[in-house]
Short mmCIF file of C-alpha atoms and ligand atoms in Angstrom, two decimals:
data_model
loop_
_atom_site.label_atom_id
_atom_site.label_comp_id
_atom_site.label_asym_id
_atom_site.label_seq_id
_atom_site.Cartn_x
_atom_site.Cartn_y
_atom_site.Cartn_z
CA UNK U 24 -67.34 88.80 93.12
CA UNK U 25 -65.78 87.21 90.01
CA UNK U 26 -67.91 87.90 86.91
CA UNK U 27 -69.00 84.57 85.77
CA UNK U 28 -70.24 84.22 89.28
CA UNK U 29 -71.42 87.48 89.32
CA UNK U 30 -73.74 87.02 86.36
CA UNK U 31 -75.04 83.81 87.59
CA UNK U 32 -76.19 85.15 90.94
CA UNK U 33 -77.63 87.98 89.11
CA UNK U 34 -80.05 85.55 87.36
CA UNK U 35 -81.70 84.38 91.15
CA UNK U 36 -85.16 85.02 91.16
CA UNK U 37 -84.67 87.24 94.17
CA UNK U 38 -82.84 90.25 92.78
CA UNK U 39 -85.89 90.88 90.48
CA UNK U 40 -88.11 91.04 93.09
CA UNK U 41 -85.83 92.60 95.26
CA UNK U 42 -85.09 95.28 92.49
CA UNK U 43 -89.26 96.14 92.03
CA UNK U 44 -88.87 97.33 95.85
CA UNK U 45 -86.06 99.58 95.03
CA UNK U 46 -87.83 100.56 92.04
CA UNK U 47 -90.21 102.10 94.15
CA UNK U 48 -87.59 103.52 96.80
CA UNK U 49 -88.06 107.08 96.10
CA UNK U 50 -90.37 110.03 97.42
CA UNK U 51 -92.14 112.61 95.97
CA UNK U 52 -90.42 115.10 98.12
CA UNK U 53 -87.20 114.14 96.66
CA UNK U 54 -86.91 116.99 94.12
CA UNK U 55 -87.00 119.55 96.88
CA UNK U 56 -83.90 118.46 98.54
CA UNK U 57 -82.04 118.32 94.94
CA UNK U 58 -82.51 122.14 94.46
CA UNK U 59 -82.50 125.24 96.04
CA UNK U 60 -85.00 126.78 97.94
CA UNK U 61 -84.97 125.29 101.31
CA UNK U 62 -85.18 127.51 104.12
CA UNK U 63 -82.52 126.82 106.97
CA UNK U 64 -85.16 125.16 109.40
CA UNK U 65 -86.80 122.55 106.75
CA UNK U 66 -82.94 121.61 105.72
CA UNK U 67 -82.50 120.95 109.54
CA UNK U 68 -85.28 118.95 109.94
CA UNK U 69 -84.61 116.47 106.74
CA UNK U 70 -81.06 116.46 108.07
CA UNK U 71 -82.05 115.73 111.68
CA UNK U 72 -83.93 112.96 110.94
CA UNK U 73 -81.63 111.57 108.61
CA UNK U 74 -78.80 111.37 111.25
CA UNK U 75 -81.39 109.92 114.44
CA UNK U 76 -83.24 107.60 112.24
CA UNK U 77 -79.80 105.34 110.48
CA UNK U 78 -77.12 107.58 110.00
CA UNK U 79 -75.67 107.81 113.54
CA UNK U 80 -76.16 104.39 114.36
CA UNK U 81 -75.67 102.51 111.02
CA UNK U 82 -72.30 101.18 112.27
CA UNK U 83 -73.99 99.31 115.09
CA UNK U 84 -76.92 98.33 113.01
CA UNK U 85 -74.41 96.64 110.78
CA UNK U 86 -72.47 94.68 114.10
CA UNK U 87 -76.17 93.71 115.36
CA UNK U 88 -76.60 91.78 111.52
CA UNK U 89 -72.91 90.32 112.06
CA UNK U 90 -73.50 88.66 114.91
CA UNK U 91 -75.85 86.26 113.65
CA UNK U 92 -73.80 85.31 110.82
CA UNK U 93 -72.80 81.89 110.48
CA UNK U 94 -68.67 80.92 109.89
CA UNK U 95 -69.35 81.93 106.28
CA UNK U 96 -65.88 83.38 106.05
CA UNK U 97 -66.77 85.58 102.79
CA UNK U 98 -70.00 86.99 104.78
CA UNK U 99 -68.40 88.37 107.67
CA UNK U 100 -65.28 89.64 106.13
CA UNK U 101 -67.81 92.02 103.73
CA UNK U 102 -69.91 92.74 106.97
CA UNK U 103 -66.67 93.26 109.07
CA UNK U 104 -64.95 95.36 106.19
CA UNK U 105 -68.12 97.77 105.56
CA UNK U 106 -68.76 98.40 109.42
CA UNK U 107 -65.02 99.17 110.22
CA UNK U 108 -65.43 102.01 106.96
CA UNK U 109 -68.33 103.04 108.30
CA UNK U 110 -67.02 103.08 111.70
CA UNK U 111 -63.66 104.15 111.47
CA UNK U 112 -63.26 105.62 107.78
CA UNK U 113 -60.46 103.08 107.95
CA UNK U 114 -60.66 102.02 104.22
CA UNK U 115 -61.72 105.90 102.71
CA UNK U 116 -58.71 107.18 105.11
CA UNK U 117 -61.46 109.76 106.65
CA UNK U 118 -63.01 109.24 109.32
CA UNK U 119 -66.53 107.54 110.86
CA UNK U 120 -69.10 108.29 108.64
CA UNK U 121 -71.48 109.51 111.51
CA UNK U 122 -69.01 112.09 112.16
CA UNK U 123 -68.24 113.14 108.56
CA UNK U 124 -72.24 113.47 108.42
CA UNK U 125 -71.67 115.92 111.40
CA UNK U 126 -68.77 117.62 109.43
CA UNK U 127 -71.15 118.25 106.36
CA UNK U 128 -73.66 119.48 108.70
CA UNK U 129 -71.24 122.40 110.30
CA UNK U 130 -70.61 123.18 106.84
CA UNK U 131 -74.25 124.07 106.33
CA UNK U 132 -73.93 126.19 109.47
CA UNK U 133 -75.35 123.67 111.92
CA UNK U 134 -73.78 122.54 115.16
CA UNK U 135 -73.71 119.10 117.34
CA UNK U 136 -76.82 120.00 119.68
CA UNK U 137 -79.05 120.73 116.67
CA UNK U 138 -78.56 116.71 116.06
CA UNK U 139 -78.95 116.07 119.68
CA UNK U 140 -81.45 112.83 120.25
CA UNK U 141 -84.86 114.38 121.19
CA UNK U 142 -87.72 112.16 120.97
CA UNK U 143 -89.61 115.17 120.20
CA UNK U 144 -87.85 116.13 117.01
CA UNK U 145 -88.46 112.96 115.10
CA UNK U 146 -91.62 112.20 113.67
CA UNK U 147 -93.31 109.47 115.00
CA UNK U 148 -93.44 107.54 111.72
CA UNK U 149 -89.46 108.04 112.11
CA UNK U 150 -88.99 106.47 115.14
CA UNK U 151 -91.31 103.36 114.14
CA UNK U 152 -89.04 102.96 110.73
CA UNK U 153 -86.15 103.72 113.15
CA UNK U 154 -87.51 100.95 115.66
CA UNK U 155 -87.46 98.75 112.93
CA UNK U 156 -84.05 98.85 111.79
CA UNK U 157 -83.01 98.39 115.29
CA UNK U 158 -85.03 95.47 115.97
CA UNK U 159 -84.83 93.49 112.40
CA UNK U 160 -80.88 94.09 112.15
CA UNK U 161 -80.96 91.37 114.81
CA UNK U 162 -83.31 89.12 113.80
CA UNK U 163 -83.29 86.07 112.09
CA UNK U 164 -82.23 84.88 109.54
CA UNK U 165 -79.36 86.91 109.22
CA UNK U 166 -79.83 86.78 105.35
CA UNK U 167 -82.74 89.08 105.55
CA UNK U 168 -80.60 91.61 107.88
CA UNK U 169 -78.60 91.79 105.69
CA UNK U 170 -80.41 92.51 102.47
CA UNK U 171 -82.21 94.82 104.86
CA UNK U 172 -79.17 97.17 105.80
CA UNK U 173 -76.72 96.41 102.44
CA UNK U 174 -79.54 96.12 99.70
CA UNK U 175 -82.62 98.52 101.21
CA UNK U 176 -81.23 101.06 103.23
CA UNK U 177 -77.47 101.76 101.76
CA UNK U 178 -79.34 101.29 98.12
CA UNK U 179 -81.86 103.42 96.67
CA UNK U 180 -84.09 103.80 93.57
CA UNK U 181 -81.07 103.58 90.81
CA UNK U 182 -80.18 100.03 92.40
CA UNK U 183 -81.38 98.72 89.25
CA UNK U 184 -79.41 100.71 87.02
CA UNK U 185 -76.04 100.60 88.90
CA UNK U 186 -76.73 96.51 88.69
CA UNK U 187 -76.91 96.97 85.18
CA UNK U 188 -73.74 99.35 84.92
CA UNK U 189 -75.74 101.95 83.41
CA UNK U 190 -76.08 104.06 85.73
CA UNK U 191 -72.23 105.39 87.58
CA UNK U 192 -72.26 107.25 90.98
CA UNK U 193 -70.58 111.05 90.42
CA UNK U 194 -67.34 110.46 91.75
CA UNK U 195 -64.42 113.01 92.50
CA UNK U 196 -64.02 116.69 92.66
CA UNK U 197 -66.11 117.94 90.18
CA UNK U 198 -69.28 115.68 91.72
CA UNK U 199 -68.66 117.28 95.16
CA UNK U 200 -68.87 120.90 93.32
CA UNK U 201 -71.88 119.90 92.07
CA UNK U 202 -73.90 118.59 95.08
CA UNK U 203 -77.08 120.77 95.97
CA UNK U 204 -75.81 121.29 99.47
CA UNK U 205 -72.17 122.73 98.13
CA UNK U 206 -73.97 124.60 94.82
CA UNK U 207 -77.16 126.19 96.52
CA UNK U 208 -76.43 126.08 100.24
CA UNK U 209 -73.32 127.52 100.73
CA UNK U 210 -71.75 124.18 102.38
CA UNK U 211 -68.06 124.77 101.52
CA UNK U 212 -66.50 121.63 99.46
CA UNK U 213 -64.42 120.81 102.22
CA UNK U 214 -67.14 119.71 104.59
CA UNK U 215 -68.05 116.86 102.23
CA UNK U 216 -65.97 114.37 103.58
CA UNK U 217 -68.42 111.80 103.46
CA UNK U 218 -69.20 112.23 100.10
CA UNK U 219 -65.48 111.48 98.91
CA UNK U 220 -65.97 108.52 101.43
CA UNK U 221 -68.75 107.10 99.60
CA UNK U 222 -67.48 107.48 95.85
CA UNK U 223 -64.47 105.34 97.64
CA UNK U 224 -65.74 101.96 99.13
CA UNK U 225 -69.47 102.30 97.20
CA UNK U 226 -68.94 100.42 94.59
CA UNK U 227 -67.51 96.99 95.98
CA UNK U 228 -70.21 97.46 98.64
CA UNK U 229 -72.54 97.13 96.67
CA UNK U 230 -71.59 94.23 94.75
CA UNK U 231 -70.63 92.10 98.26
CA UNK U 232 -74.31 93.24 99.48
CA UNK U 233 -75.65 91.80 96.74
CA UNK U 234 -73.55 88.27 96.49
CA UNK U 235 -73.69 88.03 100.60
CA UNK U 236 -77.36 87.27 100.02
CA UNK U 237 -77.24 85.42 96.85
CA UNK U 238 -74.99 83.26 97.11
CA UNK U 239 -76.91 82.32 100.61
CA UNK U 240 -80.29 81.80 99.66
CA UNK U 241 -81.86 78.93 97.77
CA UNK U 242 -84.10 79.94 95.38
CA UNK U 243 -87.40 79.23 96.45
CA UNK U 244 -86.41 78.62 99.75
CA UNK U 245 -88.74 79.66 103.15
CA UNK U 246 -85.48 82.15 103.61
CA UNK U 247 -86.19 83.84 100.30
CA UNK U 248 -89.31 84.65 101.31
CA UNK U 249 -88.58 85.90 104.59
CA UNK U 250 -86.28 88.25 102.99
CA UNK U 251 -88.84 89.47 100.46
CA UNK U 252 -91.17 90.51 103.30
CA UNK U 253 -88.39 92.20 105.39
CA UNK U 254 -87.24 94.38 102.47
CA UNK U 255 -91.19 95.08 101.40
CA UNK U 256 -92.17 96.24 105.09
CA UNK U 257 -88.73 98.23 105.41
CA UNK U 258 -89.84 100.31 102.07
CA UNK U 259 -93.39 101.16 103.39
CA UNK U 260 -92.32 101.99 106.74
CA UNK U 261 -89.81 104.31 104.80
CA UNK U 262 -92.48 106.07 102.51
CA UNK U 263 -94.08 106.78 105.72
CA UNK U 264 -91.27 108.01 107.33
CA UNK U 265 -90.32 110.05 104.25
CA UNK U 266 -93.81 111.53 104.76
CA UNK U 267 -93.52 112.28 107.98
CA UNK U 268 -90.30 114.23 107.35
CA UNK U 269 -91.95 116.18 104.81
CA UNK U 270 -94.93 116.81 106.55
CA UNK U 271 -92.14 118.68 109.56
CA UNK U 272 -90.98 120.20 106.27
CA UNK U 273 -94.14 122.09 105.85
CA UNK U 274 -93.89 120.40 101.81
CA UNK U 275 -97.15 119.64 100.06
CA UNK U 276 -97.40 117.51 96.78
CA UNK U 277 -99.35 120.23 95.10
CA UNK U 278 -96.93 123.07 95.87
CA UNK U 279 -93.83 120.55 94.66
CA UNK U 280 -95.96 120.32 91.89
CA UNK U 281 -96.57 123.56 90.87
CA UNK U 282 -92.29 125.19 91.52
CA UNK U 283 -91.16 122.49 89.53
CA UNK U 284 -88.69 123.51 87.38
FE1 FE2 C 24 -71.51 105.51 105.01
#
């Protein structure tokens, strides 16, 4: 996105109240996966979900939202470019990002079948926020699929920040040294494939999520709306899915409470 066009799409009405829902995109279980402390079966069980619920499928969830997408030439190429990256690793020169997920995870000491899709394994407010993706990536209009997958689910709670430049992913060697899973849980620095992946193609992602749906939506338009409540009903079905996880977790706010350090 050019900047003068940039800075004029930032001032839609939507990203503000699209920002207060990331604003509020974070868990209080967060902290525990940030430090040490884990035990091997609660690391499992965060990871497990995380790869059933969007990881393993995100690729597809991002073809369902393409097909509805009008000839908007700029739209598809930024839907077609992120889902052959995510797909493919085409763009990072790695590989699909499901798989690098897979990679990290044999770094930690887990194998394929511990991800294997068991009904059983996932919490059931998982599978509803899982349901969800599957079933609102292809519904209409495409604008709020889109926001869904490239705003809600690849953003989180610092969308705000990185909007405003003020807040930088890590990037490079020294940020892969320093992840929790490399500096408390033994996962060597060569399983973090995805990582490197990320610090790659993230940033241009997340400026063409942003102007894909801006530069598409009339301001005070029935679509705007539409998108509001698909983004607002994605983040509570995710705090409920985040509790879920953490309930499988055995975590309790009280005793987060009390280790923190
Ligand atoms: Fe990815």
């Amino acid at each position: 996105m050019e900047h003068a066009e940039a800075q004029r799409s930032l001032a839609h009405p939507l990203v503000e109240r699209l920002l207060g829902i990331m604003d509020r995109k974070h868990h209080w279980a967060y902290p525990a996966l940030t430090r040490g402390g884990l035990t091997r079966s609660q690391l499992l069980v965060h990871f497990r979900h995380e790869y059933l619920v969007y990881v393993r499928d995100f690729p597809v969830l991002l073809a369902r939202a393409l097909g509805n997408v009008p000839p908007l030439v700029e739209v598809r190429r930024a839907l077609a470019e992120n889902l052959y990256e995510e797909q493919t690793g085409g763009l990072s020169n790695t590989g699909p990002h499901p798989e690098l997920f897979i990679t990290m995870m044999r770094g930690l000491g887990f194998s394929r079948d511990d991800f294997a899709d068991d009904d059983e394994s996932i919490h059931p407010a998982a599978l509803a926020y899982r349901d969800f993706l599957l079933r609102e990536s292809a519904a209409m209009p495409w604008q709020g699929a889109v926001a869904l997958l490239t705003i809600f689910l690849e953003g989180s709670a610092n969308e705000r920040a990185e909007l405003a430049g003020t807040f930088v992913r890590e990037r490079g060697e020294e940020a892969v040294l320093q992840h929790p899973l490399v500096q408390f849980y033994g996962c060597p620095p060569e399983a973090m494939v995805l990582r490197r992946a990320h610090a790659e193609v993230e940033g241009d992602h997340r400026s063409d999520a942003w102007s894909m749906v801006l530069s598409n939506t009339q301001p005070g338009s029935k679509v705007e709306v539409q998108i509001y409540a698909k983004c607002d009903e994605a983040l509570g079905l995710w705090l409920r899915y985040r509790d879920g996880v953490a309930e499988r977790m055995g975590l309790t706010r009280n005793q987060l409470a009390a280790t923190r350090m």
